[in-house]
PDB file of C-alpha atoms in Angstrom:
ATOM      1  CA  UNK A   1       6.592  76.353  37.528  1.00 44.00           C
ATOM      2  CA  UNK A   2       9.354  78.241  39.272  1.00 49.00           C
ATOM      3  CA  UNK A   3       9.209  78.593  43.013  1.00 49.00           C
ATOM      4  CA  UNK A   4       6.717  75.761  43.424  1.00 50.00           C
ATOM      5  CA  UNK A   5       9.208  73.567  45.370  1.00 54.00           C
ATOM      6  CA  UNK A   6      10.467  72.328  47.670  1.00 55.00           C
ATOM      7  CA  UNK A   7       9.720  68.829  46.547  1.00 55.00           C
ATOM      8  CA  UNK A   8       9.775  65.801  48.791  1.00 59.00           C
ATOM      9  CA  UNK A   9      13.215  64.790  49.874  1.00 66.00           C
ATOM     10  CA  UNK A  10      16.134  66.916  48.778  1.00 72.00           C
ATOM     11  CA  UNK A  11      15.099  67.595  45.198  1.00 71.00           C
ATOM     12  CA  UNK A  12      15.131  71.236  44.237  1.00 80.00           C
ATOM     13  CA  UNK A  13      12.887  70.833  41.204  1.00 86.00           C
ATOM     14  CA  UNK A  14      10.204  68.559  39.878  1.00 86.00           C
ATOM     15  CA  UNK A  15      12.586  67.142  37.261  1.00 89.00           C
ATOM     16  CA  UNK A  16      15.170  66.365  39.954  1.00 88.00           C
ATOM     17  CA  UNK A  17      12.463  64.681  42.057  1.00 87.00           C
ATOM     18  CA  UNK A  18      11.379  62.571  39.073  1.00 90.00           C
ATOM     19  CA  UNK A  19      14.969  61.557  38.343  1.00 91.00           C
ATOM     20  CA  UNK A  20      15.545  60.613  41.991  1.00 89.00           C
ATOM     21  CA  UNK A  21      12.352  58.523  41.985  1.00 90.00           C
ATOM     22  CA  UNK A  22      13.336  56.716  38.780  1.00 94.00           C
ATOM     23  CA  UNK A  23      16.783  55.940  40.184  1.00 94.00           C
ATOM     24  CA  UNK A  24      15.310  54.607  43.440  1.00 92.00           C
ATOM     25  CA  UNK A  25      12.711  52.543  41.540  1.00 88.00           C
ATOM     26  CA  UNK A  26      15.385  51.011  39.292  1.00 91.00           C
ATOM     27  CA  UNK A  27      17.497  50.174  42.347  1.00 92.00           C
ATOM     28  CA  UNK A  28      14.510  48.549  44.074  1.00 87.00           C
ATOM     29  CA  UNK A  29      13.635  46.499  40.986  1.00 84.00           C
ATOM     30  CA  UNK A  30      17.210  45.265  40.751  1.00 88.00           C
ATOM     31  CA  UNK A  31      16.953  43.949  44.318  1.00 89.00           C
ATOM     32  CA  UNK A  32      13.756  41.972  43.680  1.00 87.00           C
ATOM     33  CA  UNK A  33      13.288  38.853  41.634  1.00 88.00           C
ATOM     34  CA  UNK A  34      10.467  38.544  39.117  1.00 84.00           C
ATOM     35  CA  UNK A  35       8.763  35.981  41.385  1.00 89.00           C
ATOM     36  CA  UNK A  36       8.853  38.405  44.319  1.00 88.00           C
ATOM     37  CA  UNK A  37       7.273  41.108  42.165  1.00 82.00           C
ATOM     38  CA  UNK A  38       4.541  38.685  41.029  1.00 87.00           C
ATOM     39  CA  UNK A  39       3.896  37.660  44.644  1.00 89.00           C
ATOM     40  CA  UNK A  40       3.639  41.296  45.777  1.00 83.00           C
ATOM     41  CA  UNK A  41       1.177  42.051  42.969  1.00 83.00           C
ATOM     42  CA  UNK A  42      -0.912  39.015  43.943  1.00 86.00           C
ATOM     43  CA  UNK A  43      -0.971  40.152  47.574  1.00 82.00           C
ATOM     44  CA  UNK A  44      -1.918  43.680  46.511  1.00 77.00           C
ATOM     45  CA  UNK A  45      -4.781  42.352  44.391  1.00 77.00           C
ATOM     46  CA  UNK A  46      -6.108  40.006  47.076  1.00 77.00           C
ATOM     47  CA  UNK A  47      -9.414  41.601  48.067  1.00 74.00           C
ATOM     48  CA  UNK A  48      -9.564  39.618  51.334  1.00 79.00           C
ATOM     49  CA  UNK A  49      -6.665  41.654  52.746  1.00 66.00           C
ATOM     50  CA  UNK A  50      -7.529  43.996  55.633  1.00 70.00           C
ATOM     51  CA  UNK A  51      -6.637  47.166  53.734  1.00 63.00           C
ATOM     52  CA  UNK A  52      -9.390  46.395  51.190  1.00 61.00           C
ATOM     53  CA  UNK A  53     -12.131  45.951  53.768  1.00 65.00           C
ATOM     54  CA  UNK A  54     -14.671  48.679  54.201  1.00 64.00           C
ATOM     55  CA  UNK A  55     -15.523  49.768  57.680  1.00 60.00           C
TER      56      UNK A  55
END
């Protein structure tokens, strides 16, 4: 899909954007403990949170 860019950020191609995302995700995971990840998932799944409420 030539010419479809530009992609978000500075990536010039979809593959470059994917690689940048993977690198950022790996970096983020390395900064978080397993317990923090579990806690974030629990918060995200908590249906009483305001972002789950219908208006």
